[in-house]
Amino acid sequence: MTGTTIAAGLPELTAGRLADSWQLDPYALALVLVLGGLYACGLVRLARRGERWPLARTAAFAGIGLGGIVVATMSGLAVYDHELFWPAAVQNVVLDLIAPLGLALGDPLALALRALPEERPAARWLRARLTGRALRLLTFPLVSTVLVLASELAVYFTPYFPTALRHGPLHELMYLQLLVVGSLFVLPMLTREALLPSWCSHPVRALLVLVDGLVDAVPGIVVMTSSTMIAGGWYASQHRPWDPSPERDQMIGGGLMLTIAEVVGLPFLIAVFAEWVRSERARTKALDARLDRELAPAGGTAAAGGTGAAGGTDAPQPELTRPWWETDQGMVGERFRRHGGGG
């Protein structure tokens, strides 16, 4: 059913109708089923091996990620996106910001690599793609930020959007474009896999998220303040007595884009800080384990040497294994020796 046919008999848009109106989008449904099915297969594989996967990640992937796709493409936003501009604007920002954030919080890449045995061709293929130059370039922080901004501005300030309103397949392609481009920035920031350059530490990521939040606000501000009507011919032909004026409709849409972009930025930043804390805890745990391994031989050898001395044995004693901080030539070792071996 085309957008024109749908819009022909639509009643006045209210909050209740926005919540109750739904339509089937077979292409979006197929994408949700494929993504959800692959994620579920990974969970089953881990469960069979007795490994656990965080429930919160699964909930975020299914509820925010896949749920965001469903809401954007099949709820009242999709029903009324050919009638009014502001539902289309909200629909697009959900696909561009909210759904990618939910998918990234589920960390599907780490799940896939854990679920696939390393000797399987699929695992080798996936690792090769993740380390390939093409993906590294597209997910490079500055590149992905520019792509997100360019994608949104191209939708609204070229013939792309009005043409997509007239042609269903192109509209579906626009949906996919917004989802993929949004994921190129969000997913590398939150995944446990090393997709970003080595200099992109968690503090740097937090700074990049702040910058991205400012960039995401640009399309909303431009749309809200622009004197050029976006898809003005289309929406003017669909105008009903109960519709807001096209100018007010576009102002509402731009304001909602700006509001949602700023609201999404906070949980995104919190998620980056949570990954930062988790990473530091893992690093501390690994350092503690290393110290335990370094100290264990030294303690055991010293005990053995003491027994030999007590027994009056003149056999040469093996050299004690010294902890790494005593032989370290860097700042830690220098500070240790300066303070007399730590007392």
mmCIF file of C-alpha atoms in Angstrom:
data_model
loop_
_atom_site.group_PDB
_atom_site.id
_atom_site.type_symbol
_atom_site.label_atom_id
_atom_site.label_comp_id
_atom_site.label_asym_id
_atom_site.label_seq_id
_atom_site.Cartn_x
_atom_site.Cartn_y
_atom_site.Cartn_z
ATOM 1 C CA MET A 1 0.000 0.000 0.000
ATOM 2 C CA THR A 2 1.537 3.347 -0.973
ATOM 3 C CA GLY A 3 1.860 6.365 1.280
ATOM 4 C CA THR A 4 -0.745 8.273 -0.740
ATOM 5 C CA THR A 5 -3.340 5.546 -0.253
ATOM 6 C CA ILE A 6 -2.601 5.295 3.444
ATOM 7 C CA ALA A 7 -2.826 9.036 3.975
ATOM 8 C CA ALA A 8 -6.111 9.368 2.090
ATOM 9 C CA GLY A 9 -8.320 8.164 4.937
ATOM 10 C CA LEU A 10 -6.320 9.028 8.016
ATOM 11 C CA PRO A 11 -8.173 10.635 10.925
ATOM 12 C CA GLU A 12 -6.738 13.483 12.968
ATOM 13 C CA LEU A 13 -3.521 12.551 14.705
ATOM 14 C CA THR A 14 -3.808 12.362 18.481
ATOM 15 C CA ALA A 15 -1.604 10.805 21.142
ATOM 16 C CA GLY A 16 -3.974 7.846 21.368
ATOM 17 C CA ARG A 17 -3.996 7.251 17.615
ATOM 18 C CA LEU A 18 -0.210 7.596 17.475
ATOM 19 C CA ALA A 19 0.069 4.798 20.059
ATOM 20 C CA ASP A 20 -2.678 2.572 18.584
ATOM 21 C CA SER A 21 -1.911 2.874 14.865
ATOM 22 C CA TRP A 22 0.271 0.124 13.435
ATOM 23 C CA GLN A 23 1.094 -1.202 9.991
ATOM 24 C CA LEU A 24 3.195 -4.101 8.754
ATOM 25 C CA ASP A 25 6.506 -3.366 7.057
ATOM 26 C CA PRO A 26 7.671 -6.717 5.632
ATOM 27 C CA TYR A 27 11.197 -5.518 4.898
ATOM 28 C CA ALA A 28 11.737 -4.146 8.393
ATOM 29 C CA LEU A 29 10.158 -7.264 9.904
ATOM 30 C CA ALA A 30 12.526 -9.479 7.916
ATOM 31 C CA LEU A 31 15.525 -7.459 9.149
ATOM 32 C CA VAL A 32 14.362 -7.684 12.777
ATOM 33 C CA LEU A 33 13.828 -11.453 12.487
ATOM 34 C CA VAL A 34 17.261 -11.992 10.926
ATOM 35 C CA LEU A 35 19.100 -9.882 13.505
ATOM 36 C CA GLY A 36 17.131 -11.357 16.393
ATOM 37 C CA GLY A 37 17.590 -14.891 15.096
ATOM 38 C CA LEU A 38 21.359 -14.530 14.762
ATOM 39 C CA TYR A 39 21.595 -13.054 18.258
ATOM 40 C CA ALA A 40 19.470 -15.875 19.677
ATOM 41 C CA CYS A 41 21.701 -18.475 17.969
ATOM 42 C CA GLY A 42 24.726 -16.949 19.655
ATOM 43 C CA LEU A 43 23.017 -17.095 23.052
ATOM 44 C CA VAL A 44 22.078 -20.755 22.517
ATOM 45 C CA ARG A 45 25.646 -21.680 21.559
ATOM 46 C CA LEU A 46 27.027 -20.058 24.696
ATOM 47 C CA ALA A 47 24.374 -21.690 26.886
ATOM 48 C CA ARG A 48 25.250 -25.135 25.512
ATOM 49 C CA ARG A 49 28.872 -24.567 26.527
ATOM 50 C CA GLY A 50 27.809 -23.434 29.982
ATOM 51 C CA GLU A 51 28.844 -19.818 29.364
ATOM 52 C CA ARG A 52 26.743 -16.884 30.488
ATOM 53 C CA TRP A 53 25.893 -13.726 28.594
ATOM 54 C CA PRO A 54 24.716 -10.608 30.471
ATOM 55 C CA LEU A 55 20.939 -10.403 30.541
ATOM 56 C CA ALA A 56 21.100 -6.603 30.384
ATOM 57 C CA ARG A 57 22.872 -6.778 27.021
ATOM 58 C CA THR A 58 20.222 -9.083 25.612
ATOM 59 C CA ALA A 59 17.458 -6.816 26.898
ATOM 60 C CA ALA A 60 19.086 -3.738 25.355
ATOM 61 C CA PHE A 61 19.573 -5.454 21.996
ATOM 62 C CA ALA A 62 16.010 -6.747 21.833
ATOM 63 C CA GLY A 63 14.152 -3.926 23.574
ATOM 64 C CA ILE A 64 15.970 -0.780 22.471
ATOM 65 C CA GLY A 65 17.670 -1.996 19.292
ATOM 66 C CA LEU A 66 15.136 -4.265 17.602
ATOM 67 C CA GLY A 67 12.260 -2.528 19.373
ATOM 68 C CA GLY A 68 13.444 0.820 18.038
ATOM 69 C CA ILE A 69 13.413 -0.535 14.481
ATOM 70 C CA VAL A 70 9.874 -1.857 14.942
ATOM 71 C CA VAL A 71 8.582 1.407 16.417
ATOM 72 C CA ALA A 72 10.195 3.521 13.696
ATOM 73 C CA THR A 73 8.950 1.446 10.760
ATOM 74 C CA MET A 74 5.627 -0.015 11.907
ATOM 75 C CA SER A 75 4.089 2.201 14.614
ATOM 76 C CA GLY A 76 2.009 5.335 14.277
ATOM 77 C CA LEU A 77 5.171 7.170 13.218
ATOM 78 C CA ALA A 78 5.232 5.103 10.016
ATOM 79 C CA VAL A 79 1.474 5.351 9.534
ATOM 80 C CA TYR A 80 1.547 9.161 9.617
ATOM 81 C CA ASP A 81 5.004 9.820 8.101
ATOM 82 C CA HIS A 82 3.432 10.509 4.684
ATOM 83 C CA GLU A 83 0.845 12.839 6.231
ATOM 84 C CA LEU A 84 3.034 15.028 8.484
ATOM 85 C CA PHE A 85 6.720 15.866 8.533
ATOM 86 C CA TRP A 86 7.299 15.595 12.279
ATOM 87 C CA PRO A 87 6.459 11.840 12.561
ATOM 88 C CA ALA A 88 8.890 11.209 9.692
ATOM 89 C CA ALA A 89 11.570 13.277 11.470
ATOM 90 C CA VAL A 90 11.119 11.322 14.710
ATOM 91 C CA GLN A 91 11.060 8.070 12.763
ATOM 92 C CA ASN A 92 14.389 8.875 11.117
ATOM 93 C CA VAL A 93 16.129 9.965 14.317
ATOM 94 C CA VAL A 94 14.998 6.748 16.053
ATOM 95 C CA LEU A 95 16.641 4.731 13.276
ATOM 96 C CA ASP A 96 19.725 6.943 13.269
ATOM 97 C CA LEU A 97 20.368 7.239 17.023
ATOM 98 C CA ILE A 98 18.189 5.150 19.340
ATOM 99 C CA ALA A 99 18.123 1.795 17.518
ATOM 100 C CA PRO A 100 21.922 1.794 16.877
ATOM 101 C CA LEU A 101 22.537 2.548 20.563
ATOM 102 C CA GLY A 102 20.390 -0.420 21.611
ATOM 103 C CA LEU A 103 22.081 -2.752 19.135
ATOM 104 C CA ALA A 104 25.521 -1.602 20.293
ATOM 105 C CA LEU A 105 24.652 -2.090 23.981
ATOM 106 C CA GLY A 106 23.889 -5.723 23.108
ATOM 107 C CA ASP A 107 27.455 -6.063 21.707
ATOM 108 C CA PRO A 108 26.550 -8.528 18.932
ATOM 109 C CA LEU A 109 30.119 -8.625 17.598
ATOM 110 C CA ALA A 110 31.582 -9.915 20.866
ATOM 111 C CA LEU A 111 28.728 -12.417 21.140
ATOM 112 C CA ALA A 112 29.338 -13.692 17.614
ATOM 113 C CA LEU A 113 33.087 -14.131 18.150
ATOM 114 C CA ARG A 114 32.521 -15.945 21.457
ATOM 115 C CA ALA A 115 29.833 -18.182 19.998
ATOM 116 C CA LEU A 116 31.760 -19.188 16.864
ATOM 117 C CA PRO A 117 34.618 -21.681 17.338
ATOM 118 C CA GLU A 118 37.872 -20.123 16.161
ATOM 119 C CA GLU A 119 38.561 -22.951 13.715
ATOM 120 C CA ARG A 120 35.298 -22.381 11.872
ATOM 121 C CA PRO A 121 35.538 -20.551 8.519
ATOM 122 C CA ALA A 122 32.741 -18.213 9.629
ATOM 123 C CA ALA A 123 34.809 -17.061 12.622
ATOM 124 C CA ARG A 124 37.876 -16.445 10.461
ATOM 125 C CA TRP A 125 35.756 -14.587 7.910
ATOM 126 C CA LEU A 126 34.208 -12.367 10.596
ATOM 127 C CA ARG A 127 37.576 -11.527 12.159
ATOM 128 C CA ALA A 128 38.991 -10.699 8.726
ATOM 129 C CA ARG A 129 36.095 -8.321 8.045
ATOM 130 C CA LEU A 130 36.457 -6.626 11.442
ATOM 131 C CA THR A 131 40.157 -6.000 10.881
ATOM 132 C CA GLY A 132 39.774 -5.046 7.203
ATOM 133 C CA ARG A 133 40.736 -1.614 5.953
ATOM 134 C CA ALA A 134 37.255 -0.764 4.694
ATOM 135 C CA LEU A 135 35.561 -1.203 8.070
ATOM 136 C CA ARG A 136 38.449 0.465 9.899
ATOM 137 C CA LEU A 137 38.074 3.502 7.666
ATOM 138 C CA LEU A 138 34.279 3.690 8.001
ATOM 139 C CA THR A 139 34.391 3.318 11.794
ATOM 140 C CA PHE A 140 37.259 5.768 12.307
ATOM 141 C CA PRO A 141 35.722 8.262 14.771
ATOM 142 C CA LEU A 142 35.985 11.433 12.700
ATOM 143 C CA VAL A 143 34.927 9.654 9.508
ATOM 144 C CA SER A 144 31.869 8.035 11.090
ATOM 145 C CA THR A 145 30.794 11.341 12.660
ATOM 146 C CA VAL A 146 30.968 13.100 9.290
ATOM 147 C CA LEU A 147 29.053 10.237 7.677
ATOM 148 C CA VAL A 148 26.229 10.547 10.211
ATOM 149 C CA LEU A 149 25.949 14.291 9.683
ATOM 150 C CA ALA A 150 26.176 14.020 5.892
ATOM 151 C CA SER A 151 23.581 11.247 5.832
ATOM 152 C CA GLU A 152 21.013 13.267 7.767
ATOM 153 C CA LEU A 153 21.578 16.485 5.814
ATOM 154 C CA ALA A 154 21.390 14.577 2.509
ATOM 155 C CA VAL A 155 18.030 13.125 3.522
ATOM 156 C CA TYR A 156 16.458 16.495 4.265
ATOM 157 C CA PHE A 157 18.174 18.948 1.913
ATOM 158 C CA THR A 158 18.322 16.989 -1.343
ATOM 159 C CA PRO A 159 15.536 15.447 -3.453
ATOM 160 C CA TYR A 160 16.237 12.170 -1.627
ATOM 161 C CA PHE A 161 13.489 12.466 0.997
ATOM 162 C CA PRO A 162 10.594 13.640 -1.216
ATOM 163 C CA THR A 163 11.519 10.979 -3.768
ATOM 164 C CA ALA A 164 11.555 8.329 -1.030
ATOM 165 C CA LEU A 165 8.054 9.407 0.032
ATOM 166 C CA ARG A 166 6.823 8.628 -3.474
ATOM 167 C CA HIS A 167 8.677 5.336 -3.939
ATOM 168 C CA GLY A 168 8.378 2.639 -1.299
ATOM 169 C CA PRO A 169 11.592 0.673 -2.091
ATOM 170 C CA LEU A 170 13.682 3.850 -1.883
ATOM 171 C CA HIS A 171 12.012 4.671 1.440
ATOM 172 C CA GLU A 172 13.048 1.265 2.766
ATOM 173 C CA LEU A 173 16.591 1.875 1.526
ATOM 174 C CA MET A 174 16.609 5.182 3.400
ATOM 175 C CA TYR A 175 15.607 3.364 6.590
ATOM 176 C CA LEU A 176 18.527 0.946 6.155
ATOM 177 C CA GLN A 177 20.956 3.752 5.384
ATOM 178 C CA LEU A 178 20.080 5.639 8.564
ATOM 179 C CA LEU A 179 20.411 2.491 10.687
ATOM 180 C CA VAL A 180 23.751 1.406 9.204
ATOM 181 C CA VAL A 181 25.368 4.852 9.242
ATOM 182 C CA GLY A 182 24.265 5.429 12.832
ATOM 183 C CA SER A 183 25.716 2.059 13.851
ATOM 184 C CA LEU A 184 29.100 2.880 12.302
ATOM 185 C CA PHE A 185 29.746 5.409 15.067
ATOM 186 C CA VAL A 186 27.965 3.846 18.048
ATOM 187 C CA LEU A 187 28.925 0.185 17.733
ATOM 188 C CA PRO A 188 32.758 0.614 17.807
ATOM 189 C CA MET A 189 32.438 2.879 20.851
ATOM 190 C CA LEU A 190 30.678 0.248 22.979
ATOM 191 C CA THR A 191 31.862 -3.126 21.705
ATOM 192 C CA ARG A 192 34.530 -5.055 23.559
ATOM 193 C CA GLU A 193 36.214 -5.862 20.264
ATOM 194 C CA ALA A 194 39.093 -3.612 19.206
ATOM 195 C CA LEU A 195 37.577 -1.779 16.233
ATOM 196 C CA LEU A 196 39.031 1.636 17.038
ATOM 197 C CA PRO A 197 42.655 2.859 16.854
ATOM 198 C CA SER A 198 44.842 2.241 19.905
ATOM 199 C CA TRP A 199 44.844 5.949 20.817
ATOM 200 C CA CYS A 200 41.068 5.887 21.178
ATOM 201 C CA SER A 201 41.036 5.080 24.903
ATOM 202 C CA HIS A 202 37.887 5.323 26.991
ATOM 203 C CA PRO A 203 38.556 8.955 28.028
ATOM 204 C CA VAL A 204 38.988 9.827 24.357
ATOM 205 C CA ARG A 205 35.780 7.956 23.535
ATOM 206 C CA ALA A 206 33.891 9.958 26.147
ATOM 207 C CA LEU A 207 35.188 13.164 24.546
ATOM 208 C CA LEU A 208 34.175 11.923 21.090
ATOM 209 C CA VAL A 209 30.673 11.144 22.352
ATOM 210 C CA LEU A 210 30.371 14.705 23.647
ATOM 211 C CA VAL A 211 31.493 16.045 20.269
ATOM 212 C CA ASP A 212 29.098 13.710 18.481
ATOM 213 C CA GLY A 213 26.248 14.966 20.656
ATOM 214 C CA LEU A 214 26.930 18.490 19.418
ATOM 215 C CA VAL A 215 27.101 17.272 15.816
ATOM 216 C CA ASP A 216 23.826 15.338 16.168
ATOM 217 C CA ALA A 217 22.113 18.543 17.234
ATOM 218 C CA VAL A 218 23.004 20.281 13.954
ATOM 219 C CA PRO A 219 20.349 18.641 11.697
ATOM 220 C CA GLY A 220 17.572 19.419 14.177
ATOM 221 C CA ILE A 221 18.648 23.054 14.467
ATOM 222 C CA VAL A 222 18.961 23.434 10.701
ATOM 223 C CA VAL A 223 15.571 21.814 10.041
ATOM 224 C CA MET A 224 13.868 23.863 12.753
ATOM 225 C CA THR A 225 15.257 27.208 11.565
ATOM 226 C CA SER A 226 15.363 26.625 7.801
ATOM 227 C CA SER A 227 13.157 28.764 5.589
ATOM 228 C CA THR A 228 13.241 26.033 2.936
ATOM 229 C CA MET A 229 10.321 23.639 3.226
ATOM 230 C CA ILE A 230 11.469 20.030 3.317
ATOM 231 C CA ALA A 231 9.387 17.942 0.904
ATOM 232 C CA GLY A 232 7.107 20.965 0.881
ATOM 233 C CA GLY A 233 5.271 19.990 -2.301
ATOM 234 C CA TRP A 234 4.455 16.548 -0.958
ATOM 235 C CA TYR A 235 3.202 17.640 2.457
ATOM 236 C CA ALA A 236 1.271 20.575 0.995
ATOM 237 C CA SER A 237 -0.644 18.135 -1.216
ATOM 238 C CA GLN A 238 -1.448 15.960 1.837
ATOM 239 C CA HIS A 239 -2.571 18.870 4.022
ATOM 240 C CA ARG A 240 -5.795 18.399 6.035
ATOM 241 C CA PRO A 241 -7.766 20.980 8.009
ATOM 242 C CA TRP A 242 -6.598 19.411 11.256
ATOM 243 C CA ASP A 243 -2.911 19.435 10.263
ATOM 244 C CA PRO A 244 -0.591 22.156 11.597
ATOM 245 C CA SER A 245 0.686 24.519 8.939
ATOM 246 C CA PRO A 246 3.671 23.151 6.963
ATOM 247 C CA GLU A 247 5.942 25.734 8.602
ATOM 248 C CA ARG A 248 4.829 24.773 12.099
ATOM 249 C CA ASP A 249 4.990 21.072 11.197
ATOM 250 C CA GLN A 250 8.625 21.420 10.161
ATOM 251 C CA MET A 251 9.463 23.468 13.262
ATOM 252 C CA ILE A 252 7.949 20.752 15.472
ATOM 253 C CA GLY A 253 9.908 18.081 13.616
ATOM 254 C CA GLY A 254 13.217 19.930 13.967
ATOM 255 C CA GLY A 255 12.584 20.579 17.655
ATOM 256 C CA LEU A 256 11.867 16.900 18.286
ATOM 257 C CA MET A 257 15.012 15.891 16.384
ATOM 258 C CA LEU A 258 17.089 18.244 18.533
ATOM 259 C CA THR A 259 15.457 17.079 21.775
ATOM 260 C CA ILE A 260 15.857 13.367 21.057
ATOM 261 C CA ALA A 261 19.477 13.818 19.963
ATOM 262 C CA GLU A 262 20.356 15.560 23.221
ATOM 263 C CA VAL A 263 18.424 13.080 25.360
ATOM 264 C CA VAL A 264 20.109 10.077 23.714
ATOM 265 C CA GLY A 265 23.546 11.611 24.275
ATOM 266 C CA LEU A 266 23.355 11.155 28.066
ATOM 267 C CA PRO A 267 22.775 7.359 28.184
ATOM 268 C CA PHE A 268 25.364 6.978 25.415
ATOM 269 C CA LEU A 269 27.924 8.809 27.560
ATOM 270 C CA ILE A 270 26.934 6.764 30.625
ATOM 271 C CA ALA A 271 27.411 3.556 28.630
ATOM 272 C CA VAL A 272 30.925 4.656 27.606
ATOM 273 C CA PHE A 273 31.809 5.406 31.248
ATOM 274 C CA ALA A 274 30.411 1.993 32.291
ATOM 275 C CA GLU A 275 32.658 0.283 29.730
ATOM 276 C CA TRP A 276 35.560 2.370 31.024
ATOM 277 C CA VAL A 277 34.961 1.156 34.589
ATOM 278 C CA ARG A 278 34.617 -2.442 33.430
ATOM 279 C CA SER A 279 37.866 -2.186 31.455
ATOM 280 C CA GLU A 280 39.762 -0.765 34.442
ATOM 281 C CA ARG A 281 38.461 -3.517 36.707
ATOM 282 C CA ALA A 282 39.563 -6.166 34.230
ATOM 283 C CA ARG A 283 43.002 -4.532 33.950
ATOM 284 C CA THR A 284 43.372 -4.410 37.746
ATOM 285 C CA LYS A 285 42.352 -8.047 38.037
ATOM 286 C CA ALA A 286 44.916 -9.050 35.413
ATOM 287 C CA LEU A 287 47.638 -7.050 37.219
ATOM 288 C CA ASP A 288 46.783 -8.702 40.545
ATOM 289 C CA ALA A 289 47.022 -12.127 38.929
ATOM 290 C CA ARG A 290 50.417 -11.206 37.462
ATOM 291 C CA LEU A 291 51.702 -10.062 40.839
ATOM 292 C CA ASP A 292 50.534 -13.305 42.407
ATOM 293 C CA ARG A 293 52.423 -15.294 39.775
ATOM 294 C CA GLU A 294 55.559 -13.198 40.319
ATOM 295 C CA LEU A 295 55.496 -13.551 44.106
ATOM 296 C CA ALA A 296 54.636 -17.249 44.332
ATOM 297 C CA PRO A 297 58.030 -18.614 43.064
ATOM 298 C CA ALA A 298 59.969 -16.163 45.228
ATOM 299 C CA GLY A 299 58.141 -17.197 48.382
ATOM 300 C CA GLY A 300 58.497 -20.904 47.651
ATOM 301 C CA THR A 301 62.238 -20.649 46.880
ATOM 302 C CA ALA A 302 62.931 -18.573 49.956
ATOM 303 C CA ALA A 303 61.204 -21.133 52.156
ATOM 304 C CA ALA A 304 63.223 -23.934 50.613
ATOM 305 C CA GLY A 305 66.485 -22.006 51.114
ATOM 306 C CA GLY A 306 65.711 -21.429 54.783
ATOM 307 C CA THR A 307 65.202 -25.154 55.380
ATOM 308 C CA GLY A 308 68.525 -25.959 53.753
ATOM 309 C CA ALA A 309 70.347 -23.447 55.906
ATOM 310 C CA ALA A 310 68.769 -24.769 59.072
ATOM 311 C CA GLY A 311 69.939 -28.240 58.196
ATOM 312 C CA GLY A 312 73.523 -27.052 57.748
ATOM 313 C CA THR A 313 73.666 -27.928 54.074
ATOM 314 C CA ASP A 314 76.424 -26.125 52.173
ATOM 315 C CA ALA A 315 74.872 -26.769 48.725
ATOM 316 C CA PRO A 316 74.630 -23.611 46.582
ATOM 317 C CA GLN A 317 71.234 -21.980 46.785
ATOM 318 C CA PRO A 318 69.421 -21.084 43.578
ATOM 319 C CA GLU A 319 69.020 -17.389 42.869
ATOM 320 C CA LEU A 320 65.754 -16.071 44.220
ATOM 321 C CA THR A 321 63.187 -14.936 41.706
ATOM 322 C CA ARG A 322 62.798 -11.210 42.182
ATOM 323 C CA PRO A 323 59.448 -9.442 41.718
ATOM 324 C CA TRP A 324 59.102 -7.485 38.481
ATOM 325 C CA TRP A 325 58.945 -4.111 40.226
ATOM 326 C CA GLU A 326 62.510 -4.622 41.630
ATOM 327 C CA THR A 327 64.009 -5.196 38.186
ATOM 328 C CA ASP A 328 61.798 -2.832 36.235
ATOM 329 C CA GLN A 329 63.848 -0.180 34.420
ATOM 330 C CA GLY A 330 60.950 2.238 34.090
ATOM 331 C CA MET A 331 59.307 4.717 36.411
ATOM 332 C CA VAL A 332 57.832 2.071 38.752
ATOM 333 C CA GLY A 333 61.183 0.377 39.393
ATOM 334 C CA GLU A 334 63.007 3.671 39.837
ATOM 335 C CA ARG A 335 60.445 4.871 42.382
ATOM 336 C CA PHE A 336 60.711 1.539 44.241
ATOM 337 C CA ARG A 337 64.520 1.712 44.503
ATOM 338 C CA ARG A 338 64.421 5.404 45.485
ATOM 339 C CA HIS A 339 62.315 4.589 48.531
ATOM 340 C CA GLY A 340 64.581 1.828 49.681
ATOM 341 C CA GLY A 341 62.758 -1.175 48.280
ATOM 342 C CA GLY A 342 59.382 -0.167 49.654
ATOM 343 C CA GLY A 343 60.408 -0.646 53.297
#
